[in-house]
Tab-separated table of C-alpha atoms in Angstrom:
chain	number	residue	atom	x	y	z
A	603	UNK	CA	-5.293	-12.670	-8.129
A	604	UNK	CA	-8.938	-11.197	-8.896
A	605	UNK	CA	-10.253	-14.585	-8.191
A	606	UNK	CA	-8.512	-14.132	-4.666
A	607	UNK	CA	-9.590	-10.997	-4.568
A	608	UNK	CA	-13.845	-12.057	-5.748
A	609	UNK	CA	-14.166	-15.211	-4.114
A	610	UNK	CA	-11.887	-15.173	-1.128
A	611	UNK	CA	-14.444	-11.698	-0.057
A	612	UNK	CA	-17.244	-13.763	-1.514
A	613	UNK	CA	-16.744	-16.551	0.633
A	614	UNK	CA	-15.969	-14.473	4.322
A	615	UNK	CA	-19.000	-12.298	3.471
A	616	UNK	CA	-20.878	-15.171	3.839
A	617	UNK	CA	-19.200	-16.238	6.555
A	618	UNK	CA	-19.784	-13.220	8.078
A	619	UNK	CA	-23.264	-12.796	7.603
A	620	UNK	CA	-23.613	-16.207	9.183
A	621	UNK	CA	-21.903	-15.673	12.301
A	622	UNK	CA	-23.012	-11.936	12.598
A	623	UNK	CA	-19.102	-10.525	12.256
A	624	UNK	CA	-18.408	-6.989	11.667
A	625	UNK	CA	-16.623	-7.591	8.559
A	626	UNK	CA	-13.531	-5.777	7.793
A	627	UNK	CA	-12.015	-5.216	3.751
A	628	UNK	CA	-8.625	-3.918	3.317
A	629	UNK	CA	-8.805	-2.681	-0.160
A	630	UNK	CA	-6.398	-0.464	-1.903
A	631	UNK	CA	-5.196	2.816	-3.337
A	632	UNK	CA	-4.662	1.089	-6.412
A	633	UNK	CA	-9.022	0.788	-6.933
A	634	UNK	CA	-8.084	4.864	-8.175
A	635	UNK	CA	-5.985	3.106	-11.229
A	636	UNK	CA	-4.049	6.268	-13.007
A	637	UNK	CA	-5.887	9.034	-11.438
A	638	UNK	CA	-6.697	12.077	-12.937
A	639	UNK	CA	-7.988	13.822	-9.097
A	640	UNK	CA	-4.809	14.588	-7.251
A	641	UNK	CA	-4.546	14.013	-4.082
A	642	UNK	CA	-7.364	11.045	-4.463
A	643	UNK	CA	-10.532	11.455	-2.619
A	644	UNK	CA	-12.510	8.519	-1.415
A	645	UNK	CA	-15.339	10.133	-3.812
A	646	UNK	CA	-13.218	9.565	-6.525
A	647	UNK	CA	-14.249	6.706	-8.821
A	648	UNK	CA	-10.982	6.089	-10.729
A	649	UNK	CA	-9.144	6.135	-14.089
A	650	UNK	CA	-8.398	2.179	-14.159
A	651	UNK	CA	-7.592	0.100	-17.103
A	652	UNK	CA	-10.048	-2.994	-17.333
A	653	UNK	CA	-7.472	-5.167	-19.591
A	654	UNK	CA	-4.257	-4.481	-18.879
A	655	UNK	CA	-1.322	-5.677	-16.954
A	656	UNK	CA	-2.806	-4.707	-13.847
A	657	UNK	CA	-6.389	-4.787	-14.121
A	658	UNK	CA	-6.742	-8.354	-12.389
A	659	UNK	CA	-5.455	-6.736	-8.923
A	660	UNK	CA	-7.358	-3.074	-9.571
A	661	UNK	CA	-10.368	-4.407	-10.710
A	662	UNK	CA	-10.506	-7.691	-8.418
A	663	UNK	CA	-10.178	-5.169	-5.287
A	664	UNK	CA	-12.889	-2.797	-7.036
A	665	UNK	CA	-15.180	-5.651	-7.555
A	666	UNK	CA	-14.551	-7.004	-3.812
A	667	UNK	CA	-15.724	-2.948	-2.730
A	668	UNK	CA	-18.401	-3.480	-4.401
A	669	UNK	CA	-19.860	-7.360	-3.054
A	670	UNK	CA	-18.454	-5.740	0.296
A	671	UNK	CA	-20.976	-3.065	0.027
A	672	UNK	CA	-24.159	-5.388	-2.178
A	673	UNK	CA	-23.710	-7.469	1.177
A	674	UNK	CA	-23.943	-4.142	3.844
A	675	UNK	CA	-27.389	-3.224	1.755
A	676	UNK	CA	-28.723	-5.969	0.939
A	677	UNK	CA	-28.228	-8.503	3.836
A	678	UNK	CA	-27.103	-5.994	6.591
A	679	UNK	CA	-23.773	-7.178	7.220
A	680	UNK	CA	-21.795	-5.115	8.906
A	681	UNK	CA	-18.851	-3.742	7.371
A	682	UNK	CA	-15.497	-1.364	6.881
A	683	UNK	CA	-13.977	-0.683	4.112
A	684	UNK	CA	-10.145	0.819	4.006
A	685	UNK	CA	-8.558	1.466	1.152
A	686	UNK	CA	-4.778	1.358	2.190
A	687	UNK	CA	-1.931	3.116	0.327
A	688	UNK	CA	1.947	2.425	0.495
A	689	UNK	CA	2.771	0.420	3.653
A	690	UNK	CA	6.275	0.088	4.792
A	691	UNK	CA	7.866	-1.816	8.002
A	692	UNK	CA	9.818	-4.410	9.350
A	693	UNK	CA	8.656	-8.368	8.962
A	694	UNK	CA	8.048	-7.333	5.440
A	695	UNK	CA	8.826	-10.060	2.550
A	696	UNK	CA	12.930	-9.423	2.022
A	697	UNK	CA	11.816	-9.968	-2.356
A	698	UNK	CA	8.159	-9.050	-2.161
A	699	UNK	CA	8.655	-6.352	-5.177
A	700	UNK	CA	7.269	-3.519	-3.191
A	701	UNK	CA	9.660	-0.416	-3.620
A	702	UNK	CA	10.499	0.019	-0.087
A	703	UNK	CA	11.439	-3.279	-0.136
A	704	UNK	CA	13.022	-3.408	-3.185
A	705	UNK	CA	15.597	-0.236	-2.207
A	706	UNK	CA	16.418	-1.074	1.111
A	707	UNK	CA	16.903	-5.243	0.309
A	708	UNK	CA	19.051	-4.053	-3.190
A	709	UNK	CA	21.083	-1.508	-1.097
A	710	UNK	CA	22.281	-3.843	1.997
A	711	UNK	CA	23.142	-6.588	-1.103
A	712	UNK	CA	25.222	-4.043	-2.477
A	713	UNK	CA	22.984	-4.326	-5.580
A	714	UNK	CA	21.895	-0.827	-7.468
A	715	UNK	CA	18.202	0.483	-7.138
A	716	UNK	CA	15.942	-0.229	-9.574
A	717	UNK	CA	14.162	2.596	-10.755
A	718	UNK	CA	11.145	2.027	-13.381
A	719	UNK	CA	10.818	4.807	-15.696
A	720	UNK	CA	12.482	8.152	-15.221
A	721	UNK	CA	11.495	8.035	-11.406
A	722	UNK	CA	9.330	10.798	-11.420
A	723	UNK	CA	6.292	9.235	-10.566
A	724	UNK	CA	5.329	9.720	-7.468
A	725	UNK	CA	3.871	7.294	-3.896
A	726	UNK	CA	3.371	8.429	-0.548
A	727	UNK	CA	4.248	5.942	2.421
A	728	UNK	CA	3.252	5.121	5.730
A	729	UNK	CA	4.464	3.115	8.667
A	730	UNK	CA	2.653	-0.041	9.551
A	731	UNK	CA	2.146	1.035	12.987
A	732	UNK	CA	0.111	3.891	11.681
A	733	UNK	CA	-1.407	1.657	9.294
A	734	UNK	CA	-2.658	-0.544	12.601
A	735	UNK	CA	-3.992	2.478	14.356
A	736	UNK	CA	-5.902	3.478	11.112
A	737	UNK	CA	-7.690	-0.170	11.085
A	738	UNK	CA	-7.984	-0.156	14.828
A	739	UNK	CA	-9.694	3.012	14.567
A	740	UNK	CA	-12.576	1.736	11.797
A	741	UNK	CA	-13.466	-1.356	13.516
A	742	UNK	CA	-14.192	0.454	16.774
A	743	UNK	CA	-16.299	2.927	15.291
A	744	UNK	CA	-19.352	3.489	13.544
A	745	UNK	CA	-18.701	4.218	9.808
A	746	UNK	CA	-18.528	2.033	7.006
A	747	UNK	CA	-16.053	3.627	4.833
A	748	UNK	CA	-13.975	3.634	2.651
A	749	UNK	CA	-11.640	5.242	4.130
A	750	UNK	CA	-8.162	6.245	2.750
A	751	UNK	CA	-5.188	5.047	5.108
A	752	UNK	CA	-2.157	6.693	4.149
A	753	UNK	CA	0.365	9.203	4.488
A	754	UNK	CA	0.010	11.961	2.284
A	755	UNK	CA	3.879	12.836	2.265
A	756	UNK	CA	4.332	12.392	-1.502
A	757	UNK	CA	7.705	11.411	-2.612
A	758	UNK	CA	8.918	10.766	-6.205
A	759	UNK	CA	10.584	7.268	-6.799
A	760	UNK	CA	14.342	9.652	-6.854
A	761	UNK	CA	13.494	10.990	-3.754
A	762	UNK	CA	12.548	7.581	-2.156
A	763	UNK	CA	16.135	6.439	-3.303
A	764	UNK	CA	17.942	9.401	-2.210
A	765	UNK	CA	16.470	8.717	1.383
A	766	UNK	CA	17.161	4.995	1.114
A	767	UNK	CA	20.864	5.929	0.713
A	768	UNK	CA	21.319	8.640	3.024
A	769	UNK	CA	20.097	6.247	5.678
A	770	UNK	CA	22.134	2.761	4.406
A	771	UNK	CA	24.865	3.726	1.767
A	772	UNK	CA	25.481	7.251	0.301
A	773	UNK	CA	27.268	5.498	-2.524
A	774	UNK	CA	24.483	3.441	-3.343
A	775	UNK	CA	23.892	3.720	-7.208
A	776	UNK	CA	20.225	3.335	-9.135
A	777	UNK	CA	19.542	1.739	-12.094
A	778	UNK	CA	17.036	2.699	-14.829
A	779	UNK	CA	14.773	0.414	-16.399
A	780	UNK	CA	11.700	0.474	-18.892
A	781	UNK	CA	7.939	1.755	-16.716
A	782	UNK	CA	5.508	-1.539	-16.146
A	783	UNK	CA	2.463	-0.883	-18.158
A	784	UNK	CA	-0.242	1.220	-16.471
A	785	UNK	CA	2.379	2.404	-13.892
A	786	UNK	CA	0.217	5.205	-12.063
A	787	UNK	CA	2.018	8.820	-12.336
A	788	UNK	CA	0.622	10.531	-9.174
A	789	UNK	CA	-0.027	8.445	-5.983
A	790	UNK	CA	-1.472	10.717	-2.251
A	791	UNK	CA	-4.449	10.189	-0.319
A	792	UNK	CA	-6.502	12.472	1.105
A	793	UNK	CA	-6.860	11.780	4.777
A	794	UNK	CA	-9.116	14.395	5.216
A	795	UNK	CA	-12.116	12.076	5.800
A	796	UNK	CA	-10.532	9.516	7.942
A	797	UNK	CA	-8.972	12.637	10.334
A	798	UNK	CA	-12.890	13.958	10.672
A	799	UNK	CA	-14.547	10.937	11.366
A	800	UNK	CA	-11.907	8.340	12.768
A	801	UNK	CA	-9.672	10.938	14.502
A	802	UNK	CA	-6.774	9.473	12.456
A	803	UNK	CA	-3.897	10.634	11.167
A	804	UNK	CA	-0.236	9.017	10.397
A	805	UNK	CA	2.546	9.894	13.171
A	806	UNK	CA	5.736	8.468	11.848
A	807	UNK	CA	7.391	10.094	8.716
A	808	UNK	CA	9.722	8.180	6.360
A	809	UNK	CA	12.733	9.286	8.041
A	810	UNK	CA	11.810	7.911	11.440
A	811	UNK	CA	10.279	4.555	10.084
A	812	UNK	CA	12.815	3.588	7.706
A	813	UNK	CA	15.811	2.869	9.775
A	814	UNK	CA	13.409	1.039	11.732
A	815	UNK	CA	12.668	-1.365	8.471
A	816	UNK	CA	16.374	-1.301	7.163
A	817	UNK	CA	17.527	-2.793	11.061
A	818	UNK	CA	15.031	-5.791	10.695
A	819	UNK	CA	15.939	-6.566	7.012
A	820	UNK	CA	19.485	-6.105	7.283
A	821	UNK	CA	19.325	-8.500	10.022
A	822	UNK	CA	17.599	-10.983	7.967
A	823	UNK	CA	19.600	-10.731	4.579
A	824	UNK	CA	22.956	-11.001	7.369
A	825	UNK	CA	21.426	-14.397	8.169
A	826	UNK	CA	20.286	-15.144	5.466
A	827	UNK	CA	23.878	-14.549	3.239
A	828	UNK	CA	25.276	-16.514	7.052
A	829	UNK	CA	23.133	-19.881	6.293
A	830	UNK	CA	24.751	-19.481	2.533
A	831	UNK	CA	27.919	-19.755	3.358
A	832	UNK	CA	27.311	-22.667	5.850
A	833	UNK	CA	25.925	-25.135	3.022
């Protein structure tokens, strides 16, 4: 993953400089690590772990800012940098380990949510339409970034659960499970940037996207448990 992450922007930053592209990255929320700045600030440098579990994703995305930006000064490529948060929506991988994902795919399988932790810890999710608006919005204009691209609704892993069920089973259960290692405790953007200078901001709350996703993937999983029962 951080070689991904290092070479693959290594190698279409060069490309870029050598066709004269306008070069976008689509970095993460997860370059804040743990933070200890809530909401997160694109100022913010980060409370990130440089050897654990997850460092290969944080720090490969924090090192692929960073040749993003060596590149922009030193060769005058053009660039953008976003650095997305939690993004939600249908066509998503049915077993991708996301947490959207996860609820809404365990939930039509009649399967109990997994919950990491005591599910306090909190994410904040936005639609992938507003997601494509966001990126839409760099690329046509003048800034380099980063930008944060997120909805700052915050929701705690219970709450994301209890909206999962009200809008797919009621009696849905959850299941509790040891935290990952270097699971971050608070998780929001501050859009505050992005609204000022990209005249951006999310439209679609969680309540009016999900359905949306839980539609396409319980289509999918119908087919899916369909072609099963064919073999």
């Amino acid at each position: 993953m951080y070689k991904t992450n290092v070479m693959g922007t290594l190698n279409m930053l060069g490309l870029a400089k050598r066709i004269g592209a306008r070069f976008l990255l689509t970095s993460t929320s997860e370059v804040y690590g743990d933070p200890l700045e809530h909401p997160q600030k694109e100022t913010y440098w980060g409370n990130v772990n440089p050897i654990g579990e997850r460092s290969c994703y944080d720090e490969g995305k924090r090192t692929a800012e960073t040749l993003t930006m060596d590149y922009h000064r030193g060769d005058g490529v053009e660039v953008r940098i976003a650095r997305i948060f939690n993004t939600y929506g249908p066509r998503m991988c049915l077993d991708d380990g996301r947490v959207v994902s996860n609820f809404v795919a365990q939930v039509i399988r009649k399967q109990p949510m997994t919950v990491y932790g005591d599910g306090k810890q909190t994410r904040s999710f936005q639609y992938v339409s507003d997601l494509v608006n966001g990126l839409v919005a760099l690329m046509d204009g003048e800034h380099v970034g980063p930008f944060n691209l997120g909805n700052p609704g915050e929701f705690t892993m219970l709450e994301l659960a209890e909206v999962v069920k009200a809008t797919i089973d009621p009696s849905a259960t959850i299941e509790f499970r040891p935290n990952t290692a270097d699971d971050p405790h608070m998780r929001k953007p501050d859009i505050s940037k992005a609204k000022e200078l990209l005249n951006w901001e999310p439209k679609v709350p969680l309540k009016e996207g999900l359905p949306l996703m839980v539609n396409d993937f319980r289509n999918r999983i119908l087919n899916e448990d369909e072609g099963k029962g064919m073999k």
